[in-house]
């Protein structure tokens, strides 16, 4: 007959019964297969609890052998450190752990110290021997016998602030800046130059700067040579002879920045020389090369003669040169001037009938050039058009610039008018003394 089982469980009871239900509906009771302890939790035949206190069934738990053992993190780190710990020689165990010697004997310690000391001494010896470039070292007696005797005997005799040093070094600078044979060999020979009619303008200027100049500038001061260059110009180009229209304050003012036509910056360095229409005569002095800060030179409309020295115009800050309407001759040194005056932007040299030369491509980038085009190459002055519209009237120089450089001067003016001789105006300067001063005689070849 068909039957089924039904369980009645009472947690407070001491046993559990299983009822067999027969198809007829009459239950049949069987004996209990589990027991409970005094804590009220059912247990199996082996005495293992079947449920937790919360009522959970523990029969599906894995056996204790399959459960992972959970370790404390600190304990796990300590075990890992012990696992990776290297074996240390027991003789050095104390040194490794505490930093102090342990199991070494006295002789072993002494041997280690001796080896270390020997290595240090060897390194010092090798460094001293090979650090000076080779095994051979000079004898210590060579240096003390020479250096103390030569060095003190030379420098105290010519000190930078001493008058003798100023005269000697100053004359060296002047000699280097002036043409040959224009200055004597020693400063003493300059004294009395102003009383000698055969003195050169350079000798007169050197005597003034070294002995008569109230400023007494040191020879190492850059204004020292600027002042020398201006005084040479004064003696050589008509200032001393009274030819100039105006020579206000020249040679009479302590500061040459107050001389007529001389413009200085805040450091009292000469930056402009504006003496146009002042009846300047003679040649352009090469001593102008000492005006290192000069940016503008306007000596136009005067009576300057001779060739143009490149060194007098090629200062690095030269920006504008105006020498038009003079009597200059020879070839203008285009290439040499542009090498030094690389920022030159304005050049006016027209109305000098005998001045010629060949213009280089370096002048294609200038802003303004004015000259007597017929006297300068490249020629012809106005070539026929090359079939390009707009080329009419352009000089060969302009066409070459556009082809080679890609541009030509913004203002390129050809002069075809003859020069107009400058007529000296009535001078407003005081009359010269009855006996004219000695203004110098140019040296042969200058």
Tab-separated table of C-alpha atoms in Angstrom:
chain	number	residue	atom	x	y	z
A	1	UNK	CA	0.000	0.000	0.000
A	2	UNK	CA	1.109	3.521	-0.620
A	3	UNK	CA	2.533	5.487	2.269
A	4	UNK	CA	4.483	8.648	2.997
A	5	UNK	CA	6.410	10.098	5.870
A	6	UNK	CA	5.797	13.285	7.771
A	7	UNK	CA	8.066	14.780	10.371
A	8	UNK	CA	6.931	16.618	13.467
A	9	UNK	CA	9.673	18.623	15.075
A	10	UNK	CA	9.419	20.431	18.338
A	11	UNK	CA	12.599	22.194	19.398
A	12	UNK	CA	11.671	21.942	23.055
A	13	UNK	CA	10.960	18.200	22.871
A	14	UNK	CA	13.564	15.625	23.740
A	15	UNK	CA	12.907	13.454	20.700
A	16	UNK	CA	11.557	13.670	17.171
A	17	UNK	CA	8.981	11.210	15.744
A	18	UNK	CA	8.399	10.261	12.172
A	19	UNK	CA	4.905	9.501	11.183
A	20	UNK	CA	4.133	7.064	8.432
A	21	UNK	CA	1.016	7.942	6.700
A	22	UNK	CA	-0.771	5.022	5.128
A	23	UNK	CA	-3.030	5.445	2.173
A	24	UNK	CA	-5.973	4.716	4.390
A	25	UNK	CA	-5.060	7.921	6.259
A	26	UNK	CA	-4.120	6.309	9.601
A	27	UNK	CA	-0.661	7.547	10.656
A	28	UNK	CA	1.924	5.082	11.778
A	29	UNK	CA	4.541	6.347	14.249
A	30	UNK	CA	8.177	5.152	14.053
A	31	UNK	CA	10.971	5.590	16.574
A	32	UNK	CA	13.366	8.676	16.447
A	33	UNK	CA	16.795	8.438	14.733
A	34	UNK	CA	18.265	11.662	16.184
A	35	UNK	CA	18.791	13.011	19.615
A	36	UNK	CA	19.226	16.427	21.156
A	37	UNK	CA	21.731	17.620	23.671
A	38	UNK	CA	20.918	19.669	26.640
A	39	UNK	CA	21.410	22.895	24.601
A	40	UNK	CA	18.399	21.990	22.447
A	41	UNK	CA	20.373	21.562	19.129
A	42	UNK	CA	19.757	18.326	17.201
A	43	UNK	CA	22.778	16.100	16.660
A	44	UNK	CA	23.463	13.072	14.513
A	45	UNK	CA	24.525	9.667	15.664
A	46	UNK	CA	28.147	10.855	16.029
A	47	UNK	CA	27.134	13.762	18.189
A	48	UNK	CA	27.718	16.485	15.557
A	49	UNK	CA	25.257	19.353	15.553
A	50	UNK	CA	22.959	19.403	12.548
A	51	UNK	CA	21.944	23.058	12.887
A	52	UNK	CA	23.470	26.236	14.182
A	53	UNK	CA	21.938	28.250	16.901
A	54	UNK	CA	20.347	30.429	14.261
A	55	UNK	CA	18.706	27.451	12.662
A	56	UNK	CA	21.113	26.995	9.732
A	57	UNK	CA	21.816	23.536	8.385
A	58	UNK	CA	25.494	22.649	8.752
A	59	UNK	CA	25.366	19.343	6.964
A	60	UNK	CA	26.531	20.924	3.660
A	61	UNK	CA	29.743	22.358	5.137
A	62	UNK	CA	33.056	20.959	3.805
A	63	UNK	CA	35.043	18.876	6.176
A	64	UNK	CA	37.610	20.715	8.351
A	65	UNK	CA	40.496	19.293	6.303
A	66	UNK	CA	39.248	21.122	3.197
A	67	UNK	CA	38.688	24.517	4.850
A	68	UNK	CA	41.353	27.239	4.256
A	69	UNK	CA	43.115	28.381	7.345
A	70	UNK	CA	42.778	32.179	7.813
A	71	UNK	CA	46.010	33.754	9.149
A	72	UNK	CA	46.531	37.076	10.826
A	73	UNK	CA	48.089	39.590	8.312
A	74	UNK	CA	51.012	40.416	10.596
A	75	UNK	CA	51.704	36.752	11.130
A	76	UNK	CA	51.553	36.127	7.362
A	77	UNK	CA	54.045	38.956	6.695
A	78	UNK	CA	56.420	37.579	9.290
A	79	UNK	CA	56.233	34.108	7.759
A	80	UNK	CA	56.938	35.585	4.290
A	81	UNK	CA	59.950	37.497	5.614
A	82	UNK	CA	61.320	34.374	7.272
A	83	UNK	CA	60.781	32.461	4.046
A	84	UNK	CA	62.764	35.017	1.949
A	85	UNK	CA	65.471	35.578	4.524
A	86	UNK	CA	68.921	34.780	3.163
A	87	UNK	CA	71.238	32.585	5.025
A	88	UNK	CA	73.950	34.631	6.702
A	89	UNK	CA	77.270	33.337	7.773
A	90	UNK	CA	77.106	32.892	11.486
A	91	UNK	CA	80.425	34.643	11.852
A	92	UNK	CA	78.873	37.783	10.453
A	93	UNK	CA	75.447	37.301	11.945
A	94	UNK	CA	75.952	39.934	14.612
A	95	UNK	CA	77.355	42.433	12.092
A	96	UNK	CA	74.411	41.857	9.763
A	97	UNK	CA	71.777	42.179	12.481
A	98	UNK	CA	73.244	44.805	14.822
A	99	UNK	CA	75.974	46.540	12.771
A	100	UNK	CA	78.714	45.442	15.210
A	101	UNK	CA	81.412	42.835	15.010
A	102	UNK	CA	80.474	39.454	16.404
A	103	UNK	CA	82.180	36.200	15.814
A	104	UNK	CA	85.398	37.551	14.203
A	105	UNK	CA	88.611	37.049	16.033
A	106	UNK	CA	90.983	39.871	16.934
A	107	UNK	CA	93.435	38.987	14.145
A	108	UNK	CA	90.690	38.844	11.537
A	109	UNK	CA	89.523	42.298	12.531
A	110	UNK	CA	93.088	43.620	12.361
A	111	UNK	CA	93.591	42.109	8.888
A	112	UNK	CA	90.446	43.743	7.509
A	113	UNK	CA	91.483	47.164	8.849
A	114	UNK	CA	94.992	46.772	7.399
A	115	UNK	CA	93.641	45.902	3.925
A	116	UNK	CA	91.287	48.922	3.966
A	117	UNK	CA	94.076	51.280	5.010
A	118	UNK	CA	96.369	49.920	2.265
A	119	UNK	CA	93.698	50.531	-0.393
A	120	UNK	CA	93.290	54.160	0.716
A	121	UNK	CA	97.043	54.822	0.659
A	122	UNK	CA	97.359	53.240	-2.819
A	123	UNK	CA	94.565	55.440	-4.181
A	124	UNK	CA	96.222	58.590	-2.836
A	125	UNK	CA	99.604	57.693	-4.313
A	126	UNK	CA	98.154	56.955	-7.751
A	127	UNK	CA	96.119	60.176	-7.733
A	128	UNK	CA	99.146	62.324	-6.882
A	129	UNK	CA	101.374	60.640	-9.426
A	130	UNK	CA	99.087	60.549	-12.469
A	131	UNK	CA	96.915	63.555	-11.648
A	132	UNK	CA	99.648	65.975	-12.800
A	133	UNK	CA	99.920	64.533	-16.280
A	134	UNK	CA	102.725	62.005	-15.824
A	135	UNK	CA	105.127	60.344	-13.512
A	136	UNK	CA	107.710	63.101	-13.774
A	137	UNK	CA	107.090	65.948	-11.348
A	138	UNK	CA	109.107	69.175	-11.348
A	139	UNK	CA	111.451	69.829	-8.537
A	140	UNK	CA	109.952	72.047	-5.822
A	141	UNK	CA	112.989	74.303	-5.944
A	142	UNK	CA	112.264	75.622	-9.458
A	143	UNK	CA	109.190	77.717	-8.643
A	144	UNK	CA	110.199	79.596	-5.474
A	145	UNK	CA	113.425	80.801	-7.120
A	146	UNK	CA	111.741	82.516	-10.132
A	147	UNK	CA	108.143	83.571	-9.454
A	148	UNK	CA	108.713	85.809	-6.403
A	149	UNK	CA	111.555	87.712	-8.107
A	150	UNK	CA	109.869	88.515	-11.439
A	151	UNK	CA	106.237	89.195	-10.565
A	152	UNK	CA	106.678	91.842	-7.834
A	153	UNK	CA	109.357	93.696	-9.796
A	154	UNK	CA	107.239	94.311	-12.924
A	155	UNK	CA	103.742	95.309	-11.800
A	156	UNK	CA	104.443	97.899	-9.036
A	157	UNK	CA	106.529	100.016	-11.416
A	158	UNK	CA	103.583	100.722	-13.799
A	159	UNK	CA	100.361	100.940	-11.833
A	160	UNK	CA	97.097	101.700	-13.712
A	161	UNK	CA	96.661	104.934	-11.743
A	162	UNK	CA	100.216	106.127	-12.121
A	163	UNK	CA	101.004	109.111	-14.402
A	164	UNK	CA	103.808	107.215	-16.113
A	165	UNK	CA	101.455	104.352	-16.923
A	166	UNK	CA	98.898	106.788	-18.384
A	167	UNK	CA	101.516	108.380	-20.641
A	168	UNK	CA	103.106	105.112	-21.777
A	169	UNK	CA	99.916	103.143	-22.355
A	170	UNK	CA	98.116	106.169	-23.790
A	171	UNK	CA	100.839	106.706	-26.391
A	172	UNK	CA	100.637	103.022	-27.361
A	173	UNK	CA	96.918	103.370	-28.029
A	174	UNK	CA	97.398	106.525	-30.059
A	175	UNK	CA	100.185	104.998	-32.112
A	176	UNK	CA	98.013	102.004	-32.956
A	177	UNK	CA	95.131	104.262	-34.072
A	178	UNK	CA	97.169	106.697	-36.189
A	179	UNK	CA	99.189	106.293	-39.395
A	180	UNK	CA	102.840	105.373	-39.147
A	181	UNK	CA	105.504	108.022	-38.546
A	182	UNK	CA	103.009	110.481	-37.099
A	183	UNK	CA	103.929	109.966	-33.425
A	184	UNK	CA	107.243	109.625	-31.572
A	185	UNK	CA	108.466	106.541	-29.769
A	186	UNK	CA	108.344	107.909	-26.204
A	187	UNK	CA	105.939	110.259	-24.424
A	188	UNK	CA	108.729	112.657	-23.475
A	189	UNK	CA	109.256	113.583	-27.127
A	190	UNK	CA	105.725	114.984	-27.300
A	191	UNK	CA	106.378	117.808	-24.875
A	192	UNK	CA	106.846	121.066	-26.698
A	193	UNK	CA	105.073	119.901	-29.864
A	194	UNK	CA	102.788	122.946	-29.842
A	195	UNK	CA	105.850	125.183	-30.210
A	196	UNK	CA	107.265	123.274	-33.165
A	197	UNK	CA	105.915	124.150	-36.604
A	198	UNK	CA	106.925	120.762	-37.955
A	199	UNK	CA	104.732	118.888	-35.495
A	200	UNK	CA	102.068	116.680	-36.990
A	201	UNK	CA	98.380	117.029	-36.045
A	202	UNK	CA	98.700	113.700	-34.230
A	203	UNK	CA	101.604	114.977	-32.117
A	204	UNK	CA	99.702	118.122	-31.212
A	205	UNK	CA	96.634	116.098	-30.275
A	206	UNK	CA	98.655	113.588	-28.242
A	207	UNK	CA	100.423	116.357	-26.319
A	208	UNK	CA	97.109	118.007	-25.540
A	209	UNK	CA	95.400	114.806	-24.314
A	210	UNK	CA	98.369	113.625	-22.247
A	211	UNK	CA	99.620	116.900	-20.720
A	212	UNK	CA	97.229	119.815	-21.349
A	213	UNK	CA	93.781	118.240	-21.165
A	214	UNK	CA	91.990	119.430	-17.990
A	215	UNK	CA	89.885	116.237	-17.866
A	216	UNK	CA	92.952	113.973	-17.392
A	217	UNK	CA	90.982	110.936	-18.469
A	218	UNK	CA	92.617	107.563	-17.684
A	219	UNK	CA	94.075	105.804	-20.693
A	220	UNK	CA	91.730	102.856	-20.161
A	221	UNK	CA	88.647	105.078	-20.326
A	222	UNK	CA	87.098	104.717	-23.825
A	223	UNK	CA	86.513	108.486	-23.889
A	224	UNK	CA	90.295	108.938	-23.782
A	225	UNK	CA	90.653	107.788	-27.401
A	226	UNK	CA	87.440	109.527	-28.463
A	227	UNK	CA	88.897	112.786	-27.257
A	228	UNK	CA	92.155	112.079	-29.086
A	229	UNK	CA	90.309	111.420	-32.379
A	230	UNK	CA	88.336	114.667	-32.123
A	231	UNK	CA	91.425	116.730	-31.325
A	232	UNK	CA	93.283	115.247	-34.325
A	233	UNK	CA	90.275	116.211	-36.465
A	234	UNK	CA	90.402	119.725	-35.044
A	235	UNK	CA	94.097	120.184	-35.881
A	236	UNK	CA	94.084	118.382	-39.254
A	237	UNK	CA	90.822	119.640	-40.770
A	238	UNK	CA	90.895	123.400	-40.354
A	239	UNK	CA	89.558	123.884	-36.855
A	240	UNK	CA	92.842	125.118	-35.452
A	241	UNK	CA	93.475	127.341	-38.506
A	242	UNK	CA	90.144	129.062	-38.060
A	243	UNK	CA	88.621	127.790	-41.307
A	244	UNK	CA	85.510	126.426	-39.652
A	245	UNK	CA	82.351	128.456	-39.638
A	246	UNK	CA	81.800	127.493	-36.026
A	247	UNK	CA	84.136	125.881	-33.522
A	248	UNK	CA	82.253	126.786	-30.380
A	249	UNK	CA	83.728	125.269	-27.200
A	250	UNK	CA	86.262	123.194	-29.123
A	251	UNK	CA	89.368	122.701	-26.965
A	252	UNK	CA	87.933	125.058	-24.318
A	253	UNK	CA	85.341	122.872	-22.609
A	254	UNK	CA	86.199	120.071	-20.212
A	255	UNK	CA	83.451	117.906	-21.709
A	256	UNK	CA	83.814	117.303	-25.455
A	257	UNK	CA	80.071	116.575	-25.585
A	258	UNK	CA	79.623	120.355	-25.494
A	259	UNK	CA	81.769	120.997	-28.569
A	260	UNK	CA	79.938	122.272	-31.635
A	261	UNK	CA	78.506	119.422	-33.721
A	262	UNK	CA	79.334	116.668	-31.200
A	263	UNK	CA	76.414	114.725	-29.709
A	264	UNK	CA	76.859	112.225	-26.839
A	265	UNK	CA	74.710	109.704	-25.044
A	266	UNK	CA	74.117	109.536	-21.285
A	267	UNK	CA	77.504	107.837	-20.803
A	268	UNK	CA	79.217	110.772	-22.574
A	269	UNK	CA	80.152	108.587	-25.537
A	270	UNK	CA	80.089	110.255	-28.964
A	271	UNK	CA	77.131	109.004	-31.044
A	272	UNK	CA	76.745	111.766	-33.676
A	273	UNK	CA	79.047	114.128	-35.539
A	274	UNK	CA	77.008	116.828	-37.296
A	275	UNK	CA	79.305	119.351	-38.956
A	276	UNK	CA	77.538	119.957	-42.254
A	277	UNK	CA	78.217	123.320	-43.937
A	278	UNK	CA	81.023	124.137	-41.541
A	279	UNK	CA	83.795	124.448	-44.159
A	280	UNK	CA	85.681	121.348	-43.069
A	281	UNK	CA	88.898	120.986	-45.051
A	282	UNK	CA	91.575	118.320	-45.332
A	283	UNK	CA	91.126	114.546	-45.411
A	284	UNK	CA	88.882	112.324	-43.342
A	285	UNK	CA	91.135	111.204	-40.449
A	286	UNK	CA	91.525	107.492	-39.818
A	287	UNK	CA	91.365	108.276	-36.109
A	288	UNK	CA	87.570	108.403	-36.489
A	289	UNK	CA	87.762	104.630	-36.025
A	290	UNK	CA	88.066	105.314	-32.280
A	291	UNK	CA	84.526	106.729	-32.172
A	292	UNK	CA	83.185	103.250	-31.503
A	293	UNK	CA	79.657	104.365	-30.579
A	294	UNK	CA	79.233	106.701	-33.553
A	295	UNK	CA	75.998	106.090	-35.483
A	296	UNK	CA	75.643	109.268	-37.591
A	297	UNK	CA	78.349	111.115	-39.502
A	298	UNK	CA	77.227	114.188	-41.419
A	299	UNK	CA	80.134	115.987	-43.059
A	300	UNK	CA	78.174	117.025	-46.142
A	301	UNK	CA	78.573	120.328	-47.991
A	302	UNK	CA	82.157	120.926	-46.972
A	303	UNK	CA	85.556	121.016	-48.684
A	304	UNK	CA	86.901	117.583	-47.719
A	305	UNK	CA	89.406	116.111	-50.159
A	306	UNK	CA	91.279	112.876	-50.726
A	307	UNK	CA	90.240	109.245	-50.596
A	308	UNK	CA	87.830	107.710	-48.126
A	309	UNK	CA	89.519	105.478	-45.496
A	310	UNK	CA	87.344	102.448	-44.811
A	311	UNK	CA	88.342	102.254	-41.139
A	312	UNK	CA	86.972	105.762	-40.527
A	313	UNK	CA	83.449	104.678	-41.566
A	314	UNK	CA	83.170	101.010	-40.565
A	315	UNK	CA	82.287	101.303	-36.880
A	316	UNK	CA	79.828	98.627	-35.821
A	317	UNK	CA	77.051	101.084	-34.885
A	318	UNK	CA	77.331	103.298	-37.960
A	319	UNK	CA	73.853	103.831	-39.378
A	320	UNK	CA	73.974	106.998	-41.510
A	321	UNK	CA	76.857	108.378	-43.602
A	322	UNK	CA	76.490	111.707	-45.394
A	323	UNK	CA	79.542	112.834	-47.361
A	324	UNK	CA	77.738	114.430	-50.278
A	325	UNK	CA	78.935	117.635	-51.947
A	326	UNK	CA	82.624	117.438	-51.107
A	327	UNK	CA	85.733	116.887	-53.217
A	328	UNK	CA	86.402	113.247	-52.471
A	329	UNK	CA	88.372	111.155	-54.940
A	330	UNK	CA	89.283	107.535	-55.625
A	331	UNK	CA	87.129	104.464	-55.089
A	332	UNK	CA	84.628	104.301	-52.286
A	333	UNK	CA	85.353	101.161	-50.155
A	334	UNK	CA	81.853	99.680	-50.340
A	335	UNK	CA	82.781	96.148	-49.302
A	336	UNK	CA	85.094	97.042	-46.405
A	337	UNK	CA	82.688	99.605	-44.977
A	338	UNK	CA	79.732	97.203	-44.960
A	339	UNK	CA	81.754	94.461	-43.270
A	340	UNK	CA	82.198	96.656	-40.195
A	341	UNK	CA	79.104	98.849	-40.378
A	342	UNK	CA	76.740	95.941	-40.949
A	343	UNK	CA	73.671	97.967	-39.839
A	344	UNK	CA	74.381	100.821	-42.252
A	345	UNK	CA	71.063	101.961	-43.743
A	346	UNK	CA	71.640	105.384	-45.317
A	347	UNK	CA	74.511	106.343	-47.621
A	348	UNK	CA	74.709	109.711	-49.399
A	349	UNK	CA	77.905	110.230	-51.381
A	350	UNK	CA	76.627	112.141	-54.421
A	351	UNK	CA	78.158	115.365	-55.787
A	352	UNK	CA	81.693	114.031	-55.565
A	353	UNK	CA	82.654	114.119	-59.242
A	354	UNK	CA	85.836	112.057	-58.902
A	355	UNK	CA	84.466	109.451	-56.511
A	356	UNK	CA	83.773	106.028	-58.042
A	357	UNK	CA	83.564	102.367	-57.116
A	358	UNK	CA	81.609	99.130	-57.501
A	359	UNK	CA	78.511	98.607	-55.384
A	360	UNK	CA	78.176	95.158	-53.857
A	361	UNK	CA	75.001	93.159	-53.265
A	362	UNK	CA	75.260	93.911	-49.537
A	363	UNK	CA	73.882	97.375	-50.320
A	364	UNK	CA	70.697	96.003	-51.878
A	365	UNK	CA	69.022	95.951	-48.465
A	366	UNK	CA	69.790	99.563	-47.525
A	367	UNK	CA	66.927	101.978	-47.125
A	368	UNK	CA	68.433	104.944	-48.952
A	369	UNK	CA	71.385	105.380	-51.335
A	370	UNK	CA	72.189	108.520	-53.276
A	371	UNK	CA	75.215	108.779	-55.561
A	372	UNK	CA	76.448	109.888	-58.954
A	373	UNK	CA	75.290	106.742	-60.730
A	374	UNK	CA	77.350	107.350	-63.860
A	375	UNK	CA	80.544	107.032	-61.779
A	376	UNK	CA	79.705	103.692	-60.191
A	377	UNK	CA	79.374	100.150	-61.394
A	378	UNK	CA	77.317	98.217	-62.348
A	379	UNK	CA	76.617	100.032	-65.590
A	380	UNK	CA	74.736	101.155	-67.592
A	381	UNK	CA	72.942	103.591	-65.379
A	382	UNK	CA	69.576	103.216	-67.050
A	383	UNK	CA	69.546	100.025	-69.162
A	384	UNK	CA	66.802	99.206	-71.623
A	385	UNK	CA	63.818	97.361	-70.263
A	386	UNK	CA	64.050	93.569	-70.274
A	387	UNK	CA	60.469	93.178	-71.434
A	388	UNK	CA	59.139	93.362	-67.870
A	389	UNK	CA	56.620	96.023	-67.127
A	390	UNK	CA	57.866	98.467	-64.527
A	391	UNK	CA	61.577	98.059	-65.324
A	392	UNK	CA	61.755	101.308	-67.235
A	393	UNK	CA	64.079	103.791	-65.596
A	394	UNK	CA	65.659	101.283	-63.217
A	395	UNK	CA	69.415	101.160	-62.936
A	396	UNK	CA	71.435	98.040	-63.557
A	397	UNK	CA	72.182	97.880	-59.826
A	398	UNK	CA	68.465	97.800	-58.968
A	399	UNK	CA	67.744	95.088	-61.516
A	400	UNK	CA	70.650	92.987	-60.259
A	401	UNK	CA	69.444	93.393	-56.672
A	402	UNK	CA	65.930	92.245	-57.543
A	403	UNK	CA	67.265	89.253	-59.421
A	404	UNK	CA	69.946	88.149	-56.939
A	405	UNK	CA	68.607	89.322	-53.572
A	406	UNK	CA	64.910	89.739	-54.230
A	407	UNK	CA	64.764	93.426	-53.305
A	408	UNK	CA	66.494	96.733	-53.921
A	409	UNK	CA	66.950	99.873	-51.797
A	410	UNK	CA	63.709	101.667	-50.979
A	411	UNK	CA	65.247	104.922	-52.163
A	412	UNK	CA	67.911	104.668	-54.835
A	413	UNK	CA	68.610	108.111	-56.278
A	414	UNK	CA	70.933	108.938	-59.109
A	415	UNK	CA	72.382	112.434	-59.125
A	416	UNK	CA	73.263	114.078	-62.414
A	417	UNK	CA	73.797	117.628	-61.202
A	418	UNK	CA	77.345	118.968	-60.767
A	419	UNK	CA	78.456	119.744	-57.216
A	420	UNK	CA	77.949	123.190	-55.848
A	421	UNK	CA	81.094	124.446	-54.131
A	422	UNK	CA	80.368	125.433	-50.579
A	423	UNK	CA	80.717	129.146	-49.985
A	424	UNK	CA	81.988	129.887	-46.537
A	425	UNK	CA	79.776	132.226	-44.608
A	426	UNK	CA	81.074	135.025	-42.477
A	427	UNK	CA	82.497	133.509	-39.336
A	428	UNK	CA	81.101	134.624	-36.029
A	429	UNK	CA	84.155	133.389	-34.169
A	430	UNK	CA	86.510	135.879	-32.494
A	431	UNK	CA	89.484	137.035	-34.501
A	432	UNK	CA	92.644	134.928	-34.351
A	433	UNK	CA	95.664	136.254	-32.512
A	434	UNK	CA	98.278	138.180	-34.473
A	435	UNK	CA	100.633	135.211	-34.470
A	436	UNK	CA	98.683	132.162	-35.684
A	437	UNK	CA	98.914	129.059	-33.533
A	438	UNK	CA	100.821	126.007	-34.693
A	439	UNK	CA	98.218	123.681	-36.209
A	440	UNK	CA	100.547	120.994	-37.436
A	441	UNK	CA	101.929	119.752	-40.683
A	442	UNK	CA	100.610	116.426	-41.989
A	443	UNK	CA	103.233	113.722	-42.070
A	444	UNK	CA	104.484	112.528	-45.438
A	445	UNK	CA	102.063	110.025	-46.939
A	446	UNK	CA	99.112	110.890	-44.699
